Amino acid sequence: MTDRRTFLTTAGAFLAAPHVARAQNDDLRTAIAELPQLHSLSIRQGDEVVFAEAPRGPGLDRLANIKSCSKSIVALLLGAAIDREEIASVDARLGDVAPSLLGPSATEGAGDITLEDIVTLRAGLERTSGPNYGAWVSSANWVADALGRPMVAEPGERMLYSTGSTHVLGAALAEATGQSLLAQARQRLGDPLGMEIPAWTRDPQGYYLGGNEMAMTPRAMLDVATMLRDGGRFRGEQVISEDWIDASLGPRGRSPWSGMSYGYGWFLTRSGYALGRGYGGQVIAAHRERGLAVAITSDPTQPARSEGYFGALMRLLDGPVLAVA
């Protein structure tokens, strides 16, 4: 039987809850007001969207360039292809999965790089990102350029952040499945999540850019984060296998810049987040232990370095956002 003290305590907590929620939302609004690059912040706790505001930018229902969060999407599509047995496993060699990508200019040993090496950004090939990015996207064949770069580390040895690696992975997925990366993204993620995925940049050979320039609305980004948080399930449907999600969130490498661990396309923070990170401060994040899914969009033309704006976003995630849970 509920005694009077228990009843009063429970009733008091219930009555106080709206005030607590309002105070948390006020803390979030104060925090994002101090981040002029931030366009939108959306948070789902459990099944409820507890905060979704866009103080700047095009809003919550307009497409945003998710930049290198695209790498996390390509990693999910690798899981979908393995789930469908179109690729044997993450240990499959590039030369077995997509031999047609290995032209005469390919570096010796490129065919032996595994898909796990690629999706964890440990392919060993010289990076195409950073100062090399412009020359890479100006080349006549992006896949050949990426695979023709010198080996600067043993495959699987260390993380070398490179959009060229995930572009090769996207091209390999197209070859292995017989579907373009766009078709895969729409069929295997867009349809089950009910989200629009428009066409994006393609290379001179027609392969969609694997690792940059995809677009989603902030609401769609939040749904991707929710699916990740919930072990690949969304609205009762298993979109990506739970085994792949679990494997994706195991640390395989470490970023030399942020110090974060890296799994299959997702950065892993000490505080428990798995997150996709894109230039300018685009974030798709899940905190499974706290039941949180988070989407952040930001000005895509401004940098977001770990010691600068991205560091401020991490303080937002680890502070006012975690306090929601």
PDB file of C-alpha atoms in Angstrom:
ATOM      1  CA  MET A   1       0.000   0.000   0.000  1.00  0.00           C
ATOM      2  CA  THR A   2       1.231   3.520  -0.784  1.00  0.00           C
ATOM      3  CA  ASP A   3       1.587   5.536   2.394  1.00  0.00           C
ATOM      4  CA  ARG A   4       1.003   9.277   2.602  1.00  0.00           C
ATOM      5  CA  ARG A   5       4.719  10.150   2.586  1.00  0.00           C
ATOM      6  CA  THR A   6       5.373   8.037  -0.535  1.00  0.00           C
ATOM      7  CA  PHE A   7       2.347   9.550  -2.253  1.00  0.00           C
ATOM      8  CA  LEU A   8       3.455  13.097  -1.475  1.00  0.00           C
ATOM      9  CA  THR A   9       7.014  12.389  -2.620  1.00  0.00           C
ATOM     10  CA  THR A  10       5.827  10.843  -5.879  1.00  0.00           C
ATOM     11  CA  ALA A  11       3.308  13.589  -6.506  1.00  0.00           C
ATOM     12  CA  GLY A  12       5.907  16.245  -5.777  1.00  0.00           C
ATOM     13  CA  ALA A  13       8.335  14.690  -8.234  1.00  0.00           C
ATOM     14  CA  PHE A  14       5.616  14.536 -10.892  1.00  0.00           C
ATOM     15  CA  LEU A  15       4.649  18.155 -10.369  1.00  0.00           C
ATOM     16  CA  ALA A  16       8.299  19.233 -10.382  1.00  0.00           C
ATOM     17  CA  ALA A  17       9.144  17.396 -13.612  1.00  0.00           C
ATOM     18  CA  PRO A  18       7.826  20.102 -15.982  1.00  0.00           C
ATOM     19  CA  HIS A  19       9.807  22.712 -14.065  1.00  0.00           C
ATOM     20  CA  VAL A  20      12.955  20.565 -14.340  1.00  0.00           C
ATOM     21  CA  ALA A  21      12.381  20.120 -18.080  1.00  0.00           C
ATOM     22  CA  ARG A  22      11.896  23.844 -18.551  1.00  0.00           C
ATOM     23  CA  ALA A  23      15.086  24.577 -16.617  1.00  0.00           C
ATOM     24  CA  GLN A  24      17.029  22.063 -18.740  1.00  0.00           C
ATOM     25  CA  ASN A  25      15.669  23.582 -21.942  1.00  0.00           C
ATOM     26  CA  ASP A  26      16.621  27.035 -20.704  1.00  0.00           C
ATOM     27  CA  ASP A  27      20.154  25.734 -20.046  1.00  0.00           C
ATOM     28  CA  LEU A  28      20.290  24.331 -23.573  1.00  0.00           C
ATOM     29  CA  ARG A  29      19.038  27.586 -25.110  1.00  0.00           C
ATOM     30  CA  THR A  30      21.619  29.540 -23.146  1.00  0.00           C
ATOM     31  CA  ALA A  31      24.380  27.187 -24.259  1.00  0.00           C
ATOM     32  CA  ILE A  32      23.494  27.269 -27.957  1.00  0.00           C
ATOM     33  CA  ALA A  33      23.036  31.034 -27.900  1.00  0.00           C
ATOM     34  CA  GLU A  34      26.766  31.216 -27.179  1.00  0.00           C
ATOM     35  CA  LEU A  35      27.601  29.104 -30.258  1.00  0.00           C
ATOM     36  CA  PRO A  36      27.006  31.346 -33.286  1.00  0.00           C
ATOM     37  CA  GLN A  37      28.059  28.604 -35.735  1.00  0.00           C
ATOM     38  CA  LEU A  38      25.317  26.263 -34.481  1.00  0.00           C
ATOM     39  CA  HIS A  39      22.232  26.036 -36.683  1.00  0.00           C
ATOM     40  CA  SER A  40      20.125  23.389 -34.920  1.00  0.00           C
ATOM     41  CA  LEU A  41      20.061  21.015 -31.966  1.00  0.00           C
ATOM     42  CA  SER A  42      17.663  18.075 -31.649  1.00  0.00           C
ATOM     43  CA  ILE A  43      17.536  15.595 -28.765  1.00  0.00           C
ATOM     44  CA  ARG A  44      15.483  12.432 -28.324  1.00  0.00           C
ATOM     45  CA  GLN A  45      15.321  10.841 -24.872  1.00  0.00           C
ATOM     46  CA  GLY A  46      13.761   7.404 -25.143  1.00  0.00           C
ATOM     47  CA  ASP A  47      10.872   7.771 -27.593  1.00  0.00           C
ATOM     48  CA  GLU A  48      10.306  11.478 -26.955  1.00  0.00           C
ATOM     49  CA  VAL A  49      11.883  14.416 -28.728  1.00  0.00           C
ATOM     50  CA  VAL A  50      12.631  16.592 -25.710  1.00  0.00           C
ATOM     51  CA  PHE A  51      14.355  19.444 -27.536  1.00  0.00           C
ATOM     52  CA  ALA A  52      14.376  20.502 -31.179  1.00  0.00           C
ATOM     53  CA  GLU A  53      15.234  24.070 -32.064  1.00  0.00           C
ATOM     54  CA  ALA A  54      16.961  25.805 -34.947  1.00  0.00           C
ATOM     55  CA  PRO A  55      17.946  29.298 -33.817  1.00  0.00           C
ATOM     56  CA  ARG A  56      19.898  29.807 -37.051  1.00  0.00           C
ATOM     57  CA  GLY A  57      20.178  28.298 -40.491  1.00  0.00           C
ATOM     58  CA  PRO A  58      17.457  26.815 -42.716  1.00  0.00           C
ATOM     59  CA  GLY A  59      15.498  25.011 -39.966  1.00  0.00           C
ATOM     60  CA  LEU A  60      14.701  21.481 -38.853  1.00  0.00           C
ATOM     61  CA  ASP A  61      12.918  20.342 -42.026  1.00  0.00           C
ATOM     62  CA  ARG A  62      15.314  21.643 -44.659  1.00  0.00           C
ATOM     63  CA  LEU A  63      18.224  19.634 -46.016  1.00  0.00           C
ATOM     64  CA  ALA A  64      21.655  20.205 -44.498  1.00  0.00           C
ATOM     65  CA  ASN A  65      25.011  19.041 -45.869  1.00  0.00           C
ATOM     66  CA  ILE A  66      26.182  16.494 -43.316  1.00  0.00           C
ATOM     67  CA  LYS A  67      29.760  16.595 -44.655  1.00  0.00           C
ATOM     68  CA  SER A  68      31.877  13.745 -43.215  1.00  0.00           C
ATOM     69  CA  CYS A  69      28.975  12.286 -41.244  1.00  0.00           C
ATOM     70  CA  SER A  70      28.566  10.671 -44.680  1.00  0.00           C
ATOM     71  CA  LYS A  71      31.403   8.325 -43.668  1.00  0.00           C
ATOM     72  CA  SER A  72      29.217   6.951 -40.882  1.00  0.00           C
ATOM     73  CA  ILE A  73      26.374   6.402 -43.357  1.00  0.00           C
ATOM     74  CA  VAL A  74      28.668   4.510 -45.759  1.00  0.00           C
ATOM     75  CA  ALA A  75      29.755   2.330 -42.806  1.00  0.00           C
ATOM     76  CA  LEU A  76      26.098   1.482 -42.111  1.00  0.00           C
ATOM     77  CA  LEU A  77      25.654   0.561 -45.766  1.00  0.00           C
ATOM     78  CA  LEU A  78      28.624  -1.807 -45.497  1.00  0.00           C
ATOM     79  CA  GLY A  79      26.802  -3.495 -42.629  1.00  0.00           C
ATOM     80  CA  ALA A  80      23.650  -3.729 -44.733  1.00  0.00           C
ATOM     81  CA  ALA A  81      25.580  -5.395 -47.585  1.00  0.00           C
ATOM     82  CA  ILE A  82      27.120  -7.911 -45.177  1.00  0.00           C
ATOM     83  CA  ASP A  83      23.691  -8.562 -43.637  1.00  0.00           C
ATOM     84  CA  ARG A  84      22.420  -9.394 -47.155  1.00  0.00           C
ATOM     85  CA  GLU A  85      25.461 -11.626 -47.845  1.00  0.00           C
ATOM     86  CA  GLU A  86      26.462  -9.480 -50.823  1.00  0.00           C
ATOM     87  CA  ILE A  87      29.851  -9.217 -49.105  1.00  0.00           C
ATOM     88  CA  ALA A  88      31.151 -12.188 -47.135  1.00  0.00           C
ATOM     89  CA  SER A  89      32.421 -10.301 -44.104  1.00  0.00           C
ATOM     90  CA  VAL A  90      34.297  -7.259 -42.958  1.00  0.00           C
ATOM     91  CA  ASP A  91      37.477  -9.305 -43.373  1.00  0.00           C
ATOM     92  CA  ALA A  92      36.950  -9.572 -47.143  1.00  0.00           C
ATOM     93  CA  ARG A  93      39.818  -8.237 -49.257  1.00  0.00           C
ATOM     94  CA  LEU A  94      39.254  -5.338 -51.628  1.00  0.00           C
ATOM     95  CA  GLY A  95      40.726  -7.418 -54.464  1.00  0.00           C
ATOM     96  CA  ASP A  96      38.070 -10.078 -53.908  1.00  0.00           C
ATOM     97  CA  VAL A  97      35.118  -7.729 -53.406  1.00  0.00           C
ATOM     98  CA  ALA A  98      35.799  -5.277 -56.224  1.00  0.00           C
ATOM     99  CA  PRO A  99      38.765  -6.342 -58.391  1.00  0.00           C
ATOM    100  CA  SER A 100      37.728  -3.924 -61.146  1.00  0.00           C
ATOM    101  CA  LEU A 101      38.737  -0.993 -58.933  1.00  0.00           C
ATOM    102  CA  LEU A 102      42.367  -2.101 -58.939  1.00  0.00           C
ATOM    103  CA  GLY A 103      43.775  -0.607 -62.095  1.00  0.00           C
ATOM    104  CA  PRO A 104      47.400  -0.625 -63.248  1.00  0.00           C
ATOM    105  CA  SER A 105      48.255   2.389 -61.098  1.00  0.00           C
ATOM    106  CA  ALA A 106      47.145   0.749 -57.844  1.00  0.00           C
ATOM    107  CA  THR A 107      49.829   0.553 -55.175  1.00  0.00           C
ATOM    108  CA  GLU A 108      51.263  -2.890 -54.555  1.00  0.00           C
ATOM    109  CA  GLY A 109      49.281  -4.582 -51.815  1.00  0.00           C
ATOM    110  CA  ALA A 110      46.150  -2.428 -52.275  1.00  0.00           C
ATOM    111  CA  GLY A 111      44.131  -5.501 -53.230  1.00  0.00           C
ATOM    112  CA  ASP A 112      44.966  -7.119 -49.879  1.00  0.00           C
ATOM    113  CA  ILE A 113      43.513  -4.267 -47.843  1.00  0.00           C
ATOM    114  CA  THR A 114      40.432  -5.546 -46.027  1.00  0.00           C
ATOM    115  CA  LEU A 115      37.124  -3.754 -45.796  1.00  0.00           C
ATOM    116  CA  GLU A 116      37.687  -3.525 -42.051  1.00  0.00           C
ATOM    117  CA  ASP A 117      40.950  -1.692 -42.712  1.00  0.00           C
ATOM    118  CA  ILE A 118      39.058   0.742 -44.934  1.00  0.00           C
ATOM    119  CA  VAL A 119      35.967   1.361 -42.778  1.00  0.00           C
ATOM    120  CA  THR A 120      38.164   1.999 -39.742  1.00  0.00           C
ATOM    121  CA  LEU A 121      40.331   4.418 -41.786  1.00  0.00           C
ATOM    122  CA  ARG A 122      43.391   2.196 -41.366  1.00  0.00           C
ATOM    123  CA  ALA A 123      43.960   1.379 -45.031  1.00  0.00           C
ATOM    124  CA  GLY A 124      47.598   2.467 -44.756  1.00  0.00           C
ATOM    125  CA  LEU A 125      47.490   4.579 -47.922  1.00  0.00           C
ATOM    126  CA  GLU A 126      48.527   8.216 -47.916  1.00  0.00           C
ATOM    127  CA  ARG A 127      45.602  10.435 -46.959  1.00  0.00           C
ATOM    128  CA  THR A 128      43.507  12.327 -49.494  1.00  0.00           C
ATOM    129  CA  SER A 129      42.005  14.606 -46.830  1.00  0.00           C
ATOM    130  CA  GLY A 130      43.451  17.806 -45.391  1.00  0.00           C
ATOM    131  CA  PRO A 131      45.961  19.494 -47.702  1.00  0.00           C
ATOM    132  CA  ASN A 132      45.639  16.662 -50.259  1.00  0.00           C
ATOM    133  CA  TYR A 133      41.866  16.980 -50.722  1.00  0.00           C
ATOM    134  CA  GLY A 134      41.836  19.579 -53.499  1.00  0.00           C
ATOM    135  CA  ALA A 135      44.268  17.699 -55.705  1.00  0.00           C
ATOM    136  CA  TRP A 136      42.401  14.449 -55.110  1.00  0.00           C
ATOM    137  CA  VAL A 137      38.975  15.755 -56.195  1.00  0.00           C
ATOM    138  CA  SER A 138      40.634  17.466 -59.168  1.00  0.00           C
ATOM    139  CA  SER A 139      42.041  14.169 -60.419  1.00  0.00           C
ATOM    140  CA  ALA A 140      40.533  12.337 -63.391  1.00  0.00           C
ATOM    141  CA  ASN A 141      39.827   9.171 -61.392  1.00  0.00           C
ATOM    142  CA  TRP A 142      39.245   9.491 -57.655  1.00  0.00           C
ATOM    143  CA  VAL A 143      39.316   5.766 -56.917  1.00  0.00           C
ATOM    144  CA  ALA A 144      42.522   5.223 -58.878  1.00  0.00           C
ATOM    145  CA  ASP A 145      44.143   8.250 -57.276  1.00  0.00           C
ATOM    146  CA  ALA A 146      43.289   7.044 -53.752  1.00  0.00           C
ATOM    147  CA  LEU A 147      44.472   3.478 -54.452  1.00  0.00           C
ATOM    148  CA  GLY A 148      47.622   4.683 -56.206  1.00  0.00           C
ATOM    149  CA  ARG A 149      48.912   6.643 -53.255  1.00  0.00           C
ATOM    150  CA  PRO A 150      51.945   5.252 -51.409  1.00  0.00           C
ATOM    151  CA  MET A 151      51.617   3.060 -48.364  1.00  0.00           C
ATOM    152  CA  VAL A 152      52.586   5.127 -45.334  1.00  0.00           C
ATOM    153  CA  ALA A 153      51.591   2.502 -42.747  1.00  0.00           C
ATOM    154  CA  GLU A 154      50.776  -1.174 -42.656  1.00  0.00           C
ATOM    155  CA  PRO A 155      47.059  -1.769 -43.315  1.00  0.00           C
ATOM    156  CA  GLY A 156      45.246  -2.080 -40.001  1.00  0.00           C
ATOM    157  CA  GLU A 157      48.083  -0.398 -38.127  1.00  0.00           C
ATOM    158  CA  ARG A 158      46.911   3.172 -37.452  1.00  0.00           C
ATOM    159  CA  MET A 159      44.099   5.567 -38.237  1.00  0.00           C
ATOM    160  CA  LEU A 160      44.697   7.814 -41.245  1.00  0.00           C
ATOM    161  CA  TYR A 161      41.639  10.008 -41.715  1.00  0.00           C
ATOM    162  CA  SER A 162      40.988  10.007 -45.463  1.00  0.00           C
ATOM    163  CA  THR A 163      37.870  10.602 -47.512  1.00  0.00           C
ATOM    164  CA  GLY A 164      39.593   8.674 -50.297  1.00  0.00           C
ATOM    165  CA  SER A 165      39.333   5.526 -48.176  1.00  0.00           C
ATOM    166  CA  THR A 166      35.583   5.808 -47.666  1.00  0.00           C
ATOM    167  CA  HIS A 167      35.152   6.753 -51.340  1.00  0.00           C
ATOM    168  CA  VAL A 168      36.883   3.493 -52.285  1.00  0.00           C
ATOM    169  CA  LEU A 169      34.586   1.701 -49.847  1.00  0.00           C
ATOM    170  CA  GLY A 170      31.528   3.309 -51.467  1.00  0.00           C
ATOM    171  CA  ALA A 171      32.728   2.288 -54.918  1.00  0.00           C
ATOM    172  CA  ALA A 172      33.366  -1.264 -53.665  1.00  0.00           C
ATOM    173  CA  LEU A 173      29.817  -1.385 -52.282  1.00  0.00           C
ATOM    174  CA  ALA A 174      28.463  -0.291 -55.658  1.00  0.00           C
ATOM    175  CA  GLU A 175      30.436  -3.037 -57.415  1.00  0.00           C
ATOM    176  CA  ALA A 176      29.526  -5.740 -54.895  1.00  0.00           C
ATOM    177  CA  THR A 177      25.800  -4.958 -54.740  1.00  0.00           C
ATOM    178  CA  GLY A 178      25.179  -3.848 -58.312  1.00  0.00           C
ATOM    179  CA  GLN A 179      23.512  -0.722 -56.955  1.00  0.00           C
ATOM    180  CA  SER A 180      24.802   2.819 -56.758  1.00  0.00           C
ATOM    181  CA  LEU A 181      25.572   4.199 -53.322  1.00  0.00           C
ATOM    182  CA  LEU A 182      22.579   6.511 -53.740  1.00  0.00           C
ATOM    183  CA  ALA A 183      20.242   3.595 -54.483  1.00  0.00           C
ATOM    184  CA  GLN A 184      21.569   1.700 -51.461  1.00  0.00           C
ATOM    185  CA  ALA A 185      21.188   4.703 -49.179  1.00  0.00           C
ATOM    186  CA  ARG A 186      17.614   5.277 -50.305  1.00  0.00           C
ATOM    187  CA  GLN A 187      16.515   1.633 -50.198  1.00  0.00           C
ATOM    188  CA  ARG A 188      18.362   0.461 -47.104  1.00  0.00           C
ATOM    189  CA  LEU A 189      18.193   3.573 -44.908  1.00  0.00           C
ATOM    190  CA  GLY A 190      15.925   6.170 -46.476  1.00  0.00           C
ATOM    191  CA  ASP A 191      12.884   3.944 -46.992  1.00  0.00           C
ATOM    192  CA  PRO A 192      12.816   2.250 -43.564  1.00  0.00           C
ATOM    193  CA  LEU A 193      13.525   5.529 -41.780  1.00  0.00           C
ATOM    194  CA  GLY A 194      11.092   7.467 -43.953  1.00  0.00           C
ATOM    195  CA  MET A 195      13.654  10.100 -44.926  1.00  0.00           C
ATOM    196  CA  GLU A 196      14.642  11.869 -48.099  1.00  0.00           C
ATOM    197  CA  ILE A 197      18.151  11.275 -49.434  1.00  0.00           C
ATOM    198  CA  PRO A 198      18.791  13.438 -52.488  1.00  0.00           C
ATOM    199  CA  ALA A 199      21.489  12.722 -55.050  1.00  0.00           C
ATOM    200  CA  TRP A 200      24.866  14.191 -54.198  1.00  0.00           C
ATOM    201  CA  THR A 201      28.328  14.600 -55.752  1.00  0.00           C
ATOM    202  CA  ARG A 202      29.654  11.917 -58.119  1.00  0.00           C
ATOM    203  CA  ASP A 203      33.202  11.324 -59.310  1.00  0.00           C
ATOM    204  CA  PRO A 204      34.242  11.333 -62.987  1.00  0.00           C
ATOM    205  CA  GLN A 205      33.484   7.595 -63.241  1.00  0.00           C
ATOM    206  CA  GLY A 206      29.984   8.071 -61.801  1.00  0.00           C
ATOM    207  CA  TYR A 207      30.558   6.716 -58.286  1.00  0.00           C
ATOM    208  CA  TYR A 208      28.789   8.738 -55.598  1.00  0.00           C
ATOM    209  CA  LEU A 209      31.238  10.368 -53.221  1.00  0.00           C
ATOM    210  CA  GLY A 210      31.689   8.006 -50.309  1.00  0.00           C
ATOM    211  CA  GLY A 211      32.441  10.134 -47.301  1.00  0.00           C
ATOM    212  CA  ASN A 212      31.271  13.695 -47.958  1.00  0.00           C
ATOM    213  CA  GLU A 213      28.494  15.925 -49.304  1.00  0.00           C
ATOM    214  CA  MET A 214      25.409  13.843 -48.436  1.00  0.00           C
ATOM    215  CA  ALA A 215      22.389  15.830 -47.254  1.00  0.00           C
ATOM    216  CA  MET A 216      19.689  15.119 -44.668  1.00  0.00           C
ATOM    217  CA  THR A 217      17.296  17.173 -42.606  1.00  0.00           C
ATOM    218  CA  PRO A 218      18.098  17.552 -38.900  1.00  0.00           C
ATOM    219  CA  ARG A 219      15.025  15.438 -38.139  1.00  0.00           C
ATOM    220  CA  ALA A 220      16.354  12.648 -40.365  1.00  0.00           C
ATOM    221  CA  MET A 221      19.774  12.887 -38.726  1.00  0.00           C
ATOM    222  CA  LEU A 222      18.047  12.434 -35.368  1.00  0.00           C
ATOM    223  CA  ASP A 223      16.311   9.298 -36.653  1.00  0.00           C
ATOM    224  CA  VAL A 224      19.652   7.845 -37.796  1.00  0.00           C
ATOM    225  CA  ALA A 225      21.039   8.555 -34.316  1.00  0.00           C
ATOM    226  CA  THR A 226      17.999   6.852 -32.780  1.00  0.00           C
ATOM    227  CA  MET A 227      18.477   3.759 -34.932  1.00  0.00           C
ATOM    228  CA  LEU A 228      22.128   3.599 -33.895  1.00  0.00           C
ATOM    229  CA  ARG A 229      21.191   4.004 -30.240  1.00  0.00           C
ATOM    230  CA  ASP A 230      18.579   1.249 -30.477  1.00  0.00           C
ATOM    231  CA  GLY A 231      20.822  -1.431 -31.957  1.00  0.00           C
ATOM    232  CA  GLY A 232      19.793  -0.925 -35.575  1.00  0.00           C
ATOM    233  CA  ARG A 233      16.034  -0.888 -34.918  1.00  0.00           C
ATOM    234  CA  PHE A 234      13.672   1.917 -35.838  1.00  0.00           C
ATOM    235  CA  ARG A 235       9.914   1.917 -35.246  1.00  0.00           C
ATOM    236  CA  GLY A 236       9.916  -1.840 -34.745  1.00  0.00           C
ATOM    237  CA  GLU A 237      11.935  -2.666 -37.871  1.00  0.00           C
ATOM    238  CA  GLN A 238      15.477  -4.042 -37.815  1.00  0.00           C
ATOM    239  CA  VAL A 239      17.097  -1.715 -40.344  1.00  0.00           C
ATOM    240  CA  ILE A 240      20.728  -2.728 -39.729  1.00  0.00           C
ATOM    241  CA  SER A 241      21.588  -5.875 -37.794  1.00  0.00           C
ATOM    242  CA  GLU A 242      22.276  -5.481 -34.096  1.00  0.00           C
ATOM    243  CA  ASP A 243      25.487  -7.476 -34.530  1.00  0.00           C
ATOM    244  CA  TRP A 244      26.796  -4.888 -36.994  1.00  0.00           C
ATOM    245  CA  ILE A 245      25.860  -1.986 -34.740  1.00  0.00           C
ATOM    246  CA  ASP A 246      27.551  -3.643 -31.764  1.00  0.00           C
ATOM    247  CA  ALA A 247      30.661  -4.334 -33.812  1.00  0.00           C
ATOM    248  CA  SER A 248      30.637  -0.789 -35.162  1.00  0.00           C
ATOM    249  CA  LEU A 249      30.836   0.669 -31.685  1.00  0.00           C
ATOM    250  CA  GLY A 250      33.923  -1.262 -30.638  1.00  0.00           C
ATOM    251  CA  PRO A 251      37.147   0.785 -30.721  1.00  0.00           C
ATOM    252  CA  ARG A 252      39.556  -0.166 -33.507  1.00  0.00           C
ATOM    253  CA  GLY A 253      41.699   2.917 -33.871  1.00  0.00           C
ATOM    254  CA  ARG A 254      42.318   6.324 -32.372  1.00  0.00           C
ATOM    255  CA  SER A 255      42.314   9.775 -33.919  1.00  0.00           C
ATOM    256  CA  PRO A 256      45.702  11.473 -33.588  1.00  0.00           C
ATOM    257  CA  TRP A 257      43.942  14.851 -33.440  1.00  0.00           C
ATOM    258  CA  SER A 258      40.942  14.489 -31.128  1.00  0.00           C
ATOM    259  CA  GLY A 259      42.204  11.446 -29.217  1.00  0.00           C
ATOM    260  CA  MET A 260      38.818   9.778 -29.696  1.00  0.00           C
ATOM    261  CA  SER A 261      38.576   6.100 -30.474  1.00  0.00           C
ATOM    262  CA  TYR A 262      37.096   5.056 -33.806  1.00  0.00           C
ATOM    263  CA  GLY A 263      34.992   2.051 -34.721  1.00  0.00           C
ATOM    264  CA  TYR A 264      33.309   1.198 -38.000  1.00  0.00           C
ATOM    265  CA  GLY A 265      32.706   4.753 -39.148  1.00  0.00           C
ATOM    266  CA  TRP A 266      31.866   6.203 -35.723  1.00  0.00           C
ATOM    267  CA  PHE A 267      33.944   8.194 -33.275  1.00  0.00           C
ATOM    268  CA  LEU A 268      33.671   6.945 -29.684  1.00  0.00           C
ATOM    269  CA  THR A 269      34.001   9.380 -26.796  1.00  0.00           C
ATOM    270  CA  ARG A 270      35.133   8.735 -23.249  1.00  0.00           C
ATOM    271  CA  SER A 271      31.755   9.949 -22.004  1.00  0.00           C
ATOM    272  CA  GLY A 272      29.906   7.219 -23.933  1.00  0.00           C
ATOM    273  CA  TYR A 273      28.810   8.817 -27.183  1.00  0.00           C
ATOM    274  CA  ALA A 274      29.114   7.246 -30.613  1.00  0.00           C
ATOM    275  CA  LEU A 275      29.123  10.038 -33.133  1.00  0.00           C
ATOM    276  CA  GLY A 276      29.476  10.920 -36.768  1.00  0.00           C
ATOM    277  CA  ARG A 277      31.375  14.141 -37.222  1.00  0.00           C
ATOM    278  CA  GLY A 278      31.291  16.422 -40.246  1.00  0.00           C
ATOM    279  CA  TYR A 279      33.168  19.565 -41.235  1.00  0.00           C
ATOM    280  CA  GLY A 280      31.778  22.718 -39.718  1.00  0.00           C
ATOM    281  CA  GLY A 281      30.180  20.927 -36.769  1.00  0.00           C
ATOM    282  CA  GLN A 282      27.657  18.450 -38.192  1.00  0.00           C
ATOM    283  CA  VAL A 283      26.990  15.723 -35.619  1.00  0.00           C
ATOM    284  CA  ILE A 284      24.930  12.525 -35.465  1.00  0.00           C
ATOM    285  CA  ALA A 285      25.326  11.121 -31.939  1.00  0.00           C
ATOM    286  CA  ALA A 286      23.953   8.322 -29.805  1.00  0.00           C
ATOM    287  CA  HIS A 287      24.470   7.620 -26.120  1.00  0.00           C
ATOM    288  CA  ARG A 288      23.120   4.126 -25.607  1.00  0.00           C
ATOM    289  CA  GLU A 289      23.580   4.011 -21.834  1.00  0.00           C
ATOM    290  CA  ARG A 290      21.626   7.243 -21.328  1.00  0.00           C
ATOM    291  CA  GLY A 291      19.030   6.557 -24.025  1.00  0.00           C
ATOM    292  CA  LEU A 292      19.925   9.704 -25.951  1.00  0.00           C
ATOM    293  CA  ALA A 293      19.959  10.452 -29.673  1.00  0.00           C
ATOM    294  CA  VAL A 294      21.278  13.834 -30.796  1.00  0.00           C
ATOM    295  CA  ALA A 295      21.589  15.724 -34.074  1.00  0.00           C
ATOM    296  CA  ILE A 296      23.488  18.978 -34.523  1.00  0.00           C
ATOM    297  CA  THR A 297      23.825  21.047 -37.677  1.00  0.00           C
ATOM    298  CA  SER A 298      26.153  24.004 -38.013  1.00  0.00           C
ATOM    299  CA  ASP A 299      27.454  26.493 -40.537  1.00  0.00           C
ATOM    300  CA  PRO A 300      29.093  24.189 -43.125  1.00  0.00           C
ATOM    301  CA  THR A 301      31.486  26.888 -44.319  1.00  0.00           C
ATOM    302  CA  GLN A 302      33.299  27.389 -41.020  1.00  0.00           C
ATOM    303  CA  PRO A 303      35.906  25.019 -39.508  1.00  0.00           C
ATOM    304  CA  ALA A 304      35.203  23.059 -36.331  1.00  0.00           C
ATOM    305  CA  ARG A 305      38.495  21.982 -34.823  1.00  0.00           C
ATOM    306  CA  SER A 306      38.832  19.849 -31.714  1.00  0.00           C
ATOM    307  CA  GLU A 307      40.430  22.712 -29.814  1.00  0.00           C
ATOM    308  CA  GLY A 308      37.841  25.188 -31.131  1.00  0.00           C
ATOM    309  CA  TYR A 309      34.176  24.940 -32.082  1.00  0.00           C
ATOM    310  CA  PHE A 310      34.033  21.132 -32.058  1.00  0.00           C
ATOM    311  CA  GLY A 311      35.467  21.203 -28.545  1.00  0.00           C
ATOM    312  CA  ALA A 312      32.619  23.542 -27.607  1.00  0.00           C
ATOM    313  CA  LEU A 313      30.131  21.080 -29.126  1.00  0.00           C
ATOM    314  CA  MET A 314      31.607  18.280 -27.026  1.00  0.00           C
ATOM    315  CA  ARG A 315      31.178  20.415 -23.903  1.00  0.00           C
ATOM    316  CA  LEU A 316      27.563  20.931 -24.965  1.00  0.00           C
ATOM    317  CA  LEU A 317      27.060  17.179 -25.415  1.00  0.00           C
ATOM    318  CA  ASP A 318      28.812  16.258 -22.179  1.00  0.00           C
ATOM    319  CA  GLY A 319      27.148  19.039 -20.181  1.00  0.00           C
ATOM    320  CA  PRO A 320      23.590  20.330 -20.872  1.00  0.00           C
ATOM    321  CA  VAL A 321      22.684  17.515 -23.291  1.00  0.00           C
ATOM    322  CA  LEU A 322      23.693  14.691 -20.926  1.00  0.00           C
ATOM    323  CA  ALA A 323      21.853  16.499 -18.134  1.00  0.00           C
ATOM    324  CA  VAL A 324      18.614  15.854 -20.048  1.00  0.00           C
ATOM    325  CA  ALA A 325      19.023  12.174 -19.224  1.00  0.00           C
TER     326      ALA A 325
END
